[in-house]
mmCIF file of C-alpha atoms in Angstrom:
data_model
loop_
_atom_site.group_PDB
_atom_site.id
_atom_site.type_symbol
_atom_site.label_atom_id
_atom_site.label_comp_id
_atom_site.label_asym_id
_atom_site.label_seq_id
_atom_site.Cartn_x
_atom_site.Cartn_y
_atom_site.Cartn_z
ATOM 1 C CA MET A 1 58.219 -57.739 -103.592
ATOM 2 C CA LYS A 2 59.295 -59.701 -100.613
ATOM 3 C CA ASP A 3 58.932 -57.037 -97.885
ATOM 4 C CA ILE A 4 55.345 -55.884 -99.494
ATOM 5 C CA ILE A 5 54.514 -60.279 -98.716
ATOM 6 C CA LYS A 6 55.512 -59.831 -95.005
ATOM 7 C CA LYS A 7 53.905 -56.620 -94.572
ATOM 8 C CA ILE A 8 50.573 -57.829 -95.385
ATOM 9 C CA TYR A 9 50.918 -61.250 -94.313
ATOM 10 C CA PHE A 10 52.344 -59.784 -90.988
ATOM 11 C CA GLU A 11 50.490 -56.800 -90.431
ATOM 12 C CA THR A 12 46.758 -57.256 -92.402
ATOM 13 C CA THR A 13 44.187 -59.152 -90.305
ATOM 14 C CA ILE A 14 43.326 -61.536 -93.825
ATOM 15 C CA GLY A 15 46.619 -61.347 -95.017
ATOM 16 C CA PRO A 16 47.940 -65.115 -93.518
ATOM 17 C CA TYR A 17 44.459 -66.356 -94.956
ATOM 18 C CA LEU A 18 45.768 -65.372 -97.883
ATOM 19 C CA ILE A 19 49.243 -66.038 -97.888
ATOM 20 C CA GLN A 20 50.581 -68.977 -96.213
ATOM 21 C CA PRO A 21 48.097 -71.607 -98.260
ATOM 22 C CA PHE A 22 50.215 -71.028 -101.439
ATOM 23 C CA TYR A 23 53.956 -71.026 -98.918
ATOM 24 C CA GLY A 24 52.485 -74.096 -97.057
ATOM 25 C CA LEU A 25 52.230 -74.932 -101.232
ATOM 26 C CA TYR A 26 55.453 -73.701 -101.744
ATOM 27 C CA ASN A 27 57.090 -75.959 -98.827
ATOM 28 C CA TYR A 28 55.269 -78.989 -99.704
ATOM 29 C CA PHE A 29 57.086 -79.516 -102.418
ATOM 30 C CA ARG A 30 59.934 -78.257 -101.000
ATOM 31 C CA PHE A 31 60.316 -80.166 -98.203
ATOM 32 C CA THR A 32 57.305 -82.368 -97.273
ATOM 33 C CA ILE A 33 57.583 -84.987 -99.787
ATOM 34 C CA VAL A 34 61.498 -84.684 -99.652
ATOM 35 C CA SER A 35 63.273 -88.182 -97.617
ATOM 36 C CA ASP A 36 64.747 -87.194 -94.822
ATOM 37 C CA ILE A 37 68.135 -88.589 -96.004
ATOM 38 C CA SER A 38 67.895 -86.327 -99.233
ATOM 39 C CA ARG A 39 66.857 -83.488 -97.554
ATOM 40 C CA ILE A 40 69.993 -84.002 -95.380
ATOM 41 C CA ASN A 41 72.440 -84.736 -97.761
ATOM 42 C CA ARG A 42 71.151 -81.634 -99.265
ATOM 43 C CA GLU A 43 71.549 -78.784 -97.148
ATOM 44 C CA PHE A 44 74.905 -80.190 -94.969
ATOM 45 C CA THR A 45 76.069 -80.803 -98.656
ATOM 46 C CA HIS A 46 75.046 -77.111 -99.388
ATOM 47 C CA ASN A 47 76.393 -76.201 -95.960
ATOM 48 C CA PHE A 48 79.938 -77.317 -95.781
ATOM 49 C CA GLY A 49 80.504 -78.133 -99.471
ATOM 50 C CA TYR A 50 80.723 -81.706 -98.907
ATOM 51 C CA LYS A 51 78.030 -84.525 -98.343
ATOM 52 C CA PRO A 52 77.876 -86.388 -95.309
ATOM 53 C CA ASP A 53 78.843 -89.574 -94.028
ATOM 54 C CA LEU A 54 75.826 -91.145 -92.189
ATOM 55 C CA GLU A 55 76.989 -94.977 -92.037
ATOM 56 C CA ASN A 56 80.238 -93.527 -89.959
ATOM 57 C CA PRO A 57 80.446 -89.654 -89.161
ATOM 58 C CA LYS A 58 83.083 -88.209 -87.198
ATOM 59 C CA THR A 59 82.278 -85.065 -86.650
ATOM 60 C CA TYR A 60 79.473 -82.815 -84.281
ATOM 61 C CA ASN A 61 77.369 -82.427 -87.420
ATOM 62 C CA GLU A 62 77.650 -85.139 -88.958
ATOM 63 C CA LYS A 63 76.385 -86.350 -85.795
ATOM 64 C CA MET A 64 73.770 -84.311 -85.706
ATOM 65 C CA GLN A 65 72.042 -85.483 -88.985
ATOM 66 C CA TRP A 66 73.046 -89.073 -87.324
ATOM 67 C CA LEU A 67 70.750 -88.649 -84.522
ATOM 68 C CA LYS A 68 68.004 -87.427 -86.143
ATOM 69 C CA LEU A 69 67.248 -90.942 -88.223
ATOM 70 C CA ASN A 70 68.277 -92.926 -85.191
ATOM 71 C CA ASP A 71 67.263 -91.942 -82.213
ATOM 72 C CA ARG A 72 64.049 -91.017 -82.100
ATOM 73 C CA THR A 73 62.046 -91.990 -78.951
ATOM 74 C CA PRO A 74 58.356 -90.142 -77.593
ATOM 75 C CA LEU A 75 60.195 -88.667 -74.602
ATOM 76 C CA HIS A 76 62.064 -86.993 -77.334
ATOM 77 C CA THR A 77 58.743 -85.783 -78.794
ATOM 78 C CA GLN A 78 57.856 -84.540 -75.049
ATOM 79 C CA CYS A 79 61.005 -82.589 -73.980
ATOM 80 C CA ALA A 80 60.746 -81.199 -77.452
ATOM 81 C CA ASP A 81 56.853 -79.789 -76.391
ATOM 82 C CA LYS A 82 57.556 -76.568 -74.599
ATOM 83 C CA TYR A 83 54.778 -77.831 -72.308
ATOM 84 C CA ALA A 84 54.600 -81.217 -72.223
ATOM 85 C CA VAL A 85 58.185 -80.476 -71.216
ATOM 86 C CA ARG A 86 57.479 -79.320 -67.734
ATOM 87 C CA ASP A 87 55.988 -82.390 -66.328
ATOM 88 C CA TYR A 88 59.612 -84.089 -67.371
ATOM 89 C CA VAL A 89 61.225 -81.232 -65.536
ATOM 90 C CA ARG A 90 58.875 -81.626 -61.844
ATOM 91 C CA GLU A 91 59.549 -85.078 -62.250
ATOM 92 C CA LYS A 92 63.667 -84.728 -62.921
ATOM 93 C CA VAL A 93 64.036 -82.074 -61.220
ATOM 94 C CA ASP A 94 61.794 -79.806 -58.905
ATOM 95 C CA GLU A 95 58.503 -77.188 -60.314
ATOM 96 C CA LYS A 96 60.068 -73.676 -59.043
ATOM 97 C CA TYR A 97 62.251 -73.761 -61.594
ATOM 98 C CA LEU A 98 60.262 -73.433 -64.480
ATOM 99 C CA ILE A 99 59.154 -69.894 -65.817
ATOM 100 C CA PRO A 100 55.885 -68.997 -64.898
ATOM 101 C CA LEU A 101 53.002 -69.703 -66.893
ATOM 102 C CA VAL A 102 50.159 -67.581 -67.663
ATOM 103 C CA PHE A 103 47.436 -68.757 -69.774
ATOM 104 C CA GLU A 104 47.766 -71.634 -72.114
ATOM 105 C CA THR A 105 45.677 -72.064 -75.560
ATOM 106 C CA THR A 106 44.634 -74.069 -78.890
ATOM 107 C CA ARG A 107 43.564 -70.856 -80.172
ATOM 108 C CA LEU A 108 44.571 -68.357 -82.046
ATOM 109 C CA LYS A 109 41.432 -65.956 -80.904
ATOM 110 C CA ASP A 110 42.028 -66.439 -77.416
ATOM 111 C CA ILE A 111 45.288 -64.497 -77.520
ATOM 112 C CA LYS A 112 44.065 -61.358 -76.843
ATOM 113 C CA PRO A 113 44.430 -58.573 -74.326
ATOM 114 C CA GLU A 114 41.551 -59.940 -72.095
ATOM 115 C CA ASN A 115 43.112 -63.312 -70.962
ATOM 116 C CA ILE A 116 46.960 -61.379 -70.825
ATOM 117 C CA PRO A 117 48.164 -60.081 -67.712
ATOM 118 C CA ASP A 118 49.093 -56.384 -66.921
ATOM 119 C CA TYR A 119 52.821 -57.364 -67.176
ATOM 120 C CA PRO A 120 55.727 -58.483 -68.805
ATOM 121 C CA VAL A 121 55.176 -61.404 -70.961
ATOM 122 C CA ILE A 122 56.305 -63.722 -73.864
ATOM 123 C CA VAL A 123 53.795 -65.673 -76.285
ATOM 124 C CA LYS A 124 55.425 -67.866 -78.300
ATOM 125 C CA ALA A 125 53.909 -71.857 -80.078
ATOM 126 C CA ASN A 126 55.005 -74.495 -78.049
ATOM 127 C CA HIS A 127 56.582 -76.511 -81.310
ATOM 128 C CA ASP A 128 58.551 -73.170 -82.414
ATOM 129 C CA SER A 129 62.053 -72.144 -82.302
ATOM 130 C CA SER A 130 63.002 -68.633 -81.391
ATOM 131 C CA GLY A 131 59.229 -67.769 -83.273
ATOM 132 C CA GLY A 132 58.155 -65.450 -79.769
ATOM 133 C CA SER A 133 56.771 -62.697 -79.003
ATOM 134 C CA ILE A 134 57.833 -60.174 -75.864
ATOM 135 C CA ILE A 135 55.003 -58.236 -74.853
ATOM 136 C CA LEU A 136 55.761 -54.823 -72.772
ATOM 137 C CA ASP A 137 52.770 -53.925 -72.320
ATOM 138 C CA LYS A 138 49.487 -54.756 -73.475
ATOM 139 C CA GLU A 139 47.747 -51.852 -74.218
ATOM 140 C CA LYS A 140 50.531 -50.689 -76.623
ATOM 141 C CA THR A 141 50.465 -54.089 -78.495
ATOM 142 C CA ASN A 142 49.888 -54.428 -82.396
ATOM 143 C CA TRP A 143 47.675 -57.444 -81.138
ATOM 144 C CA THR A 144 47.215 -58.395 -84.805
ATOM 145 C CA ILE A 145 51.203 -59.055 -85.982
ATOM 146 C CA VAL A 146 51.703 -60.779 -83.107
ATOM 147 C CA ARG A 147 48.865 -63.521 -84.230
ATOM 148 C CA ASN A 148 49.220 -63.723 -87.350
ATOM 149 C CA LYS A 149 52.888 -64.055 -86.305
ATOM 150 C CA LEU A 150 51.172 -67.192 -84.091
ATOM 151 C CA TYR A 151 49.398 -68.521 -86.976
ATOM 152 C CA LYS A 152 52.609 -68.345 -88.620
ATOM 153 C CA SER A 153 54.472 -70.145 -86.466
ATOM 154 C CA LEU A 154 51.329 -73.300 -85.863
ATOM 155 C CA HIS A 155 52.035 -74.009 -89.746
ATOM 156 C CA ILE A 156 55.221 -75.328 -89.160
ATOM 157 C CA ASN A 157 56.670 -78.069 -88.583
ATOM 158 C CA TYR A 158 60.379 -78.424 -87.976
ATOM 159 C CA TYR A 159 60.408 -82.280 -88.739
ATOM 160 C CA THR A 160 59.121 -81.173 -92.231
ATOM 161 C CA LYS A 161 62.320 -78.893 -92.784
ATOM 162 C CA TYR A 162 65.143 -80.043 -90.611
ATOM 163 C CA LYS A 163 63.960 -83.440 -90.819
ATOM 164 C CA GLU A 164 63.707 -83.026 -86.487
ATOM 165 C CA TRP A 165 61.710 -85.864 -85.966
ATOM 166 C CA GLN A 166 60.813 -85.606 -82.438
ATOM 167 C CA TYR A 167 58.514 -82.584 -83.754
ATOM 168 C CA LYS A 168 56.698 -84.633 -85.998
ATOM 169 C CA ASN A 169 54.043 -85.204 -83.731
ATOM 170 C CA ILE A 170 53.789 -82.280 -81.057
ATOM 171 C CA LYS A 171 49.858 -80.692 -81.187
ATOM 172 C CA PRO A 172 50.490 -76.977 -81.735
ATOM 173 C CA ARG A 173 49.386 -75.117 -78.882
ATOM 174 C CA ILE A 174 49.954 -71.424 -77.857
ATOM 175 C CA ILE A 175 51.453 -70.492 -74.456
ATOM 176 C CA VAL A 176 52.222 -67.640 -71.831
ATOM 177 C CA GLU A 177 54.683 -67.249 -69.756
ATOM 178 C CA LYS A 178 55.501 -64.179 -67.610
ATOM 179 C CA LEU A 179 58.978 -62.812 -68.797
ATOM 180 C CA LEU A 180 62.171 -62.629 -66.992
ATOM 181 C CA GLN A 181 63.675 -60.074 -66.334
ATOM 182 C CA HIS A 182 66.632 -57.497 -64.491
ATOM 183 C CA GLU A 183 65.860 -55.329 -62.218
ATOM 184 C CA ASP A 184 66.413 -52.583 -65.326
ATOM 185 C CA GLY A 185 64.641 -54.117 -67.602
ATOM 186 C CA SER A 186 67.101 -55.922 -69.917
ATOM 187 C CA ILE A 187 66.516 -59.805 -70.873
ATOM 188 C CA PRO A 188 68.438 -62.962 -68.915
ATOM 189 C CA PHE A 189 71.265 -64.159 -71.378
ATOM 190 C CA ASP A 190 70.496 -67.857 -72.893
ATOM 191 C CA TYR A 191 72.813 -70.580 -70.616
ATOM 192 C CA LYS A 192 73.054 -72.893 -72.770
ATOM 193 C CA MET A 193 74.771 -76.259 -71.281
ATOM 194 C CA HIS A 194 75.920 -79.109 -74.132
ATOM 195 C CA TYR A 195 75.516 -82.604 -72.454
ATOM 196 C CA PHE A 196 77.459 -85.684 -74.552
ATOM 197 C CA ASN A 197 76.648 -89.243 -73.552
ATOM 198 C CA GLY A 198 74.760 -87.922 -69.386
ATOM 199 C CA GLU A 199 78.604 -85.692 -69.603
ATOM 200 C CA LEU A 200 78.434 -81.256 -69.055
ATOM 201 C CA VAL A 201 80.696 -80.407 -71.835
ATOM 202 C CA PHE A 202 80.472 -76.835 -72.642
ATOM 203 C CA ILE A 203 79.014 -73.909 -72.201
ATOM 204 C CA GLN A 204 76.860 -71.628 -75.303
ATOM 205 C CA VAL A 205 76.657 -68.076 -73.399
ATOM 206 C CA ASP A 206 74.125 -66.033 -76.170
ATOM 207 C CA ILE A 207 74.066 -62.708 -75.955
ATOM 208 C CA ASP A 208 71.245 -59.746 -76.353
ATOM 209 C CA ARG A 209 69.708 -62.375 -78.153
ATOM 210 C CA HIS A 210 67.232 -59.583 -79.149
ATOM 211 C CA ALA A 211 69.194 -57.025 -80.112
ATOM 212 C CA ASP A 212 72.498 -57.198 -80.920
ATOM 213 C CA HIS A 213 73.558 -61.155 -80.884
ATOM 214 C CA ARG A 214 76.945 -62.900 -79.873
ATOM 215 C CA ARG A 215 77.583 -66.195 -78.810
ATOM 216 C CA ASN A 216 80.267 -67.340 -76.260
ATOM 217 C CA LEU A 217 81.220 -70.765 -75.652
ATOM 218 C CA TYR A 218 83.180 -72.497 -72.178
ATOM 219 C CA ASP A 219 84.429 -75.162 -71.567
ATOM 220 C CA LYS A 220 82.602 -77.115 -68.138
ATOM 221 C CA ASP A 221 84.935 -74.952 -65.770
ATOM 222 C CA TRP A 222 84.060 -72.239 -67.716
ATOM 223 C CA ASN A 223 87.202 -71.460 -68.873
ATOM 224 C CA PHE A 224 86.740 -69.140 -71.992
ATOM 225 C CA MET A 225 86.524 -71.692 -76.080
ATOM 226 C CA ASP A 226 88.005 -68.925 -79.306
ATOM 227 C CA ILE A 227 85.641 -70.561 -80.939
ATOM 228 C CA VAL A 228 82.207 -68.556 -83.789
ATOM 229 C CA TRP A 229 80.328 -71.180 -83.706
ATOM 230 C CA VAL A 230 76.592 -69.108 -86.195
ATOM 231 C CA TYR A 231 77.431 -65.192 -83.915
ATOM 232 C CA GLU A 232 80.692 -63.870 -83.230
ATOM 233 C CA ASN A 233 82.147 -63.589 -79.705
ATOM 234 C CA GLY A 234 80.659 -61.008 -77.184
ATOM 235 C CA ASN A 235 82.301 -59.488 -73.897
ATOM 236 C CA PRO A 236 83.040 -62.154 -71.190
ATOM 237 C CA VAL A 237 80.562 -63.205 -69.334
ATOM 238 C CA GLU A 238 80.630 -63.951 -65.585
ATOM 239 C CA LYS A 239 80.884 -67.603 -64.439
ATOM 240 C CA PRO A 240 76.974 -67.135 -62.890
ATOM 241 C CA ILE A 241 77.248 -67.762 -58.696
ATOM 242 C CA CYS A 242 74.317 -69.952 -59.289
ATOM 243 C CA PHE A 243 76.856 -72.145 -61.716
ATOM 244 C CA GLU A 244 77.196 -75.455 -59.406
ATOM 245 C CA GLU A 245 73.069 -75.369 -59.239
ATOM 246 C CA MET A 246 73.138 -75.250 -63.109
ATOM 247 C CA LYS A 247 75.373 -78.612 -63.866
ATOM 248 C CA THR A 248 73.625 -80.083 -61.179
ATOM 249 C CA VAL A 249 69.476 -78.823 -62.571
ATOM 250 C CA SER A 250 70.645 -79.371 -66.529
ATOM 251 C CA LYS A 251 72.873 -82.930 -65.513
ATOM 252 C CA ALA A 252 69.539 -83.976 -63.799
ATOM 253 C CA LEU A 253 67.275 -83.223 -67.193
ATOM 254 C CA ALA A 254 70.613 -84.789 -69.679
ATOM 255 C CA GLN A 255 71.108 -88.268 -68.507
ATOM 256 C CA ASP A 256 68.168 -89.618 -70.229
ATOM 257 C CA PHE A 257 70.025 -88.370 -73.870
ATOM 258 C CA CYS A 258 72.099 -89.500 -75.964
ATOM 259 C CA TYR A 259 72.974 -85.605 -76.750
ATOM 260 C CA VAL A 260 71.175 -82.981 -75.498
ATOM 261 C CA ARG A 261 71.331 -79.432 -75.174
ATOM 262 C CA VAL A 262 69.483 -77.836 -72.036
ATOM 263 C CA ASP A 263 68.516 -74.037 -72.132
ATOM 264 C CA LEU A 264 68.364 -72.071 -68.248
ATOM 265 C CA TYR A 265 68.300 -68.785 -66.945
ATOM 266 C CA THR A 266 69.817 -67.101 -63.984
ATOM 267 C CA LEU A 267 67.847 -64.299 -62.678
ATOM 268 C CA GLY A 268 70.682 -63.736 -59.296
ATOM 269 C CA ASP A 269 70.646 -67.050 -57.806
ATOM 270 C CA LYS A 270 67.784 -68.513 -58.874
ATOM 271 C CA VAL A 271 67.722 -70.934 -61.744
ATOM 272 C CA TYR A 272 65.117 -71.229 -63.945
ATOM 273 C CA PHE A 273 64.717 -73.847 -67.015
ATOM 274 C CA GLY A 274 64.375 -72.630 -70.729
ATOM 275 C CA GLU A 275 63.761 -75.521 -72.969
ATOM 276 C CA ILE A 276 65.561 -78.430 -73.954
ATOM 277 C CA THR A 277 66.845 -78.992 -77.460
ATOM 278 C CA PHE A 278 68.384 -82.172 -79.204
ATOM 279 C CA HIS A 279 69.995 -80.722 -82.463
ATOM 280 C CA SER A 280 71.441 -77.533 -81.524
ATOM 281 C CA GLU A 281 71.257 -75.681 -85.063
ATOM 282 C CA SER A 282 69.936 -78.516 -86.561
ATOM 283 C CA GLY A 283 73.433 -79.616 -86.941
ATOM 284 C CA PHE A 284 73.950 -77.452 -89.927
ATOM 285 C CA SER A 285 76.271 -74.866 -88.770
ATOM 286 C CA GLY A 286 80.418 -74.893 -88.796
ATOM 287 C CA PHE A 287 82.387 -73.816 -86.295
ATOM 288 C CA LYS A 288 85.421 -71.221 -86.100
ATOM 289 C CA PRO A 289 88.243 -72.402 -86.097
ATOM 290 C CA LYS A 290 86.486 -75.654 -88.206
ATOM 291 C CA GLU A 291 88.800 -77.995 -86.482
ATOM 292 C CA TRP A 292 85.989 -78.232 -83.615
ATOM 293 C CA ASP A 293 83.870 -80.183 -84.955
ATOM 294 C CA LEU A 294 85.743 -82.758 -86.034
ATOM 295 C CA LYS A 295 87.209 -82.466 -82.340
ATOM 296 C CA LEU A 296 84.262 -81.987 -80.561
ATOM 297 C CA GLY A 297 82.685 -85.305 -82.620
ATOM 298 C CA ASN A 298 85.403 -86.710 -81.166
ATOM 299 C CA MET A 299 83.926 -86.073 -77.604
ATOM 300 C CA LEU A 300 79.873 -87.857 -78.477
ATOM 301 C CA THR A 301 80.038 -92.236 -78.039
ATOM 302 C CA LEU A 302 76.739 -92.851 -80.512
ATOM 303 C CA PRO A 303 74.219 -94.993 -78.440
#
């Protein structure tokens, strides 16, 4: 039944308009009317088997929950917005690090072949997480599926579901960016730079996100860390030739925050900004070995 509902939602013109009201009502009673602390306690206990200490947090994941509840500024909202953050990047580093923006709109009906260029792009919502659609050939694309996926994204608020406040007041928008590809057509790895109190602590490398997703962690000097976090480790990843520039760019973008993850891509010797994230995995995913939760927590000083 679940597969049938998904097929109707994503593959028919009327599906989203029939199903979304019921899905929204379900989310309202499950997430929206629940207090921030109650929702966090319930999800954290479900994932870790114990209630988080929100008064005196010690582990990395407990501190992510504390930051959700206590570290809230308009700058967090701007930087969580994949469209508005572009101004922050221009101010802090340089426009050359931005992925070319092809098109932006608040109207779903504007997402049609006439407004898409004849080269690969990614279409996504500015307040979504991992919800983009890769368009390699607009003539061979099922635009009903693309628009329906966007329709769902536009009706999601990540504050409601995971209590990440920075998403609460973002005005939903659709953005179309040029797709970054290597010469062989492959998608670049994601380099996610984790900063604690303005200093780089570790780098998360997400490998083949759109195929066989793997993840490696490296320390600030690119030494492999034998840790599994959500996804199994992949093959060793060589240190990027522009690693020093990546550190310079990400450090400049990280200085205004207690904790932040700055996502970058590289193509040859060129660095591109991806996004800024304030609560990786929403603070609900453990490490293997699990003692790393406390080790990393000890490295992060809360304001």
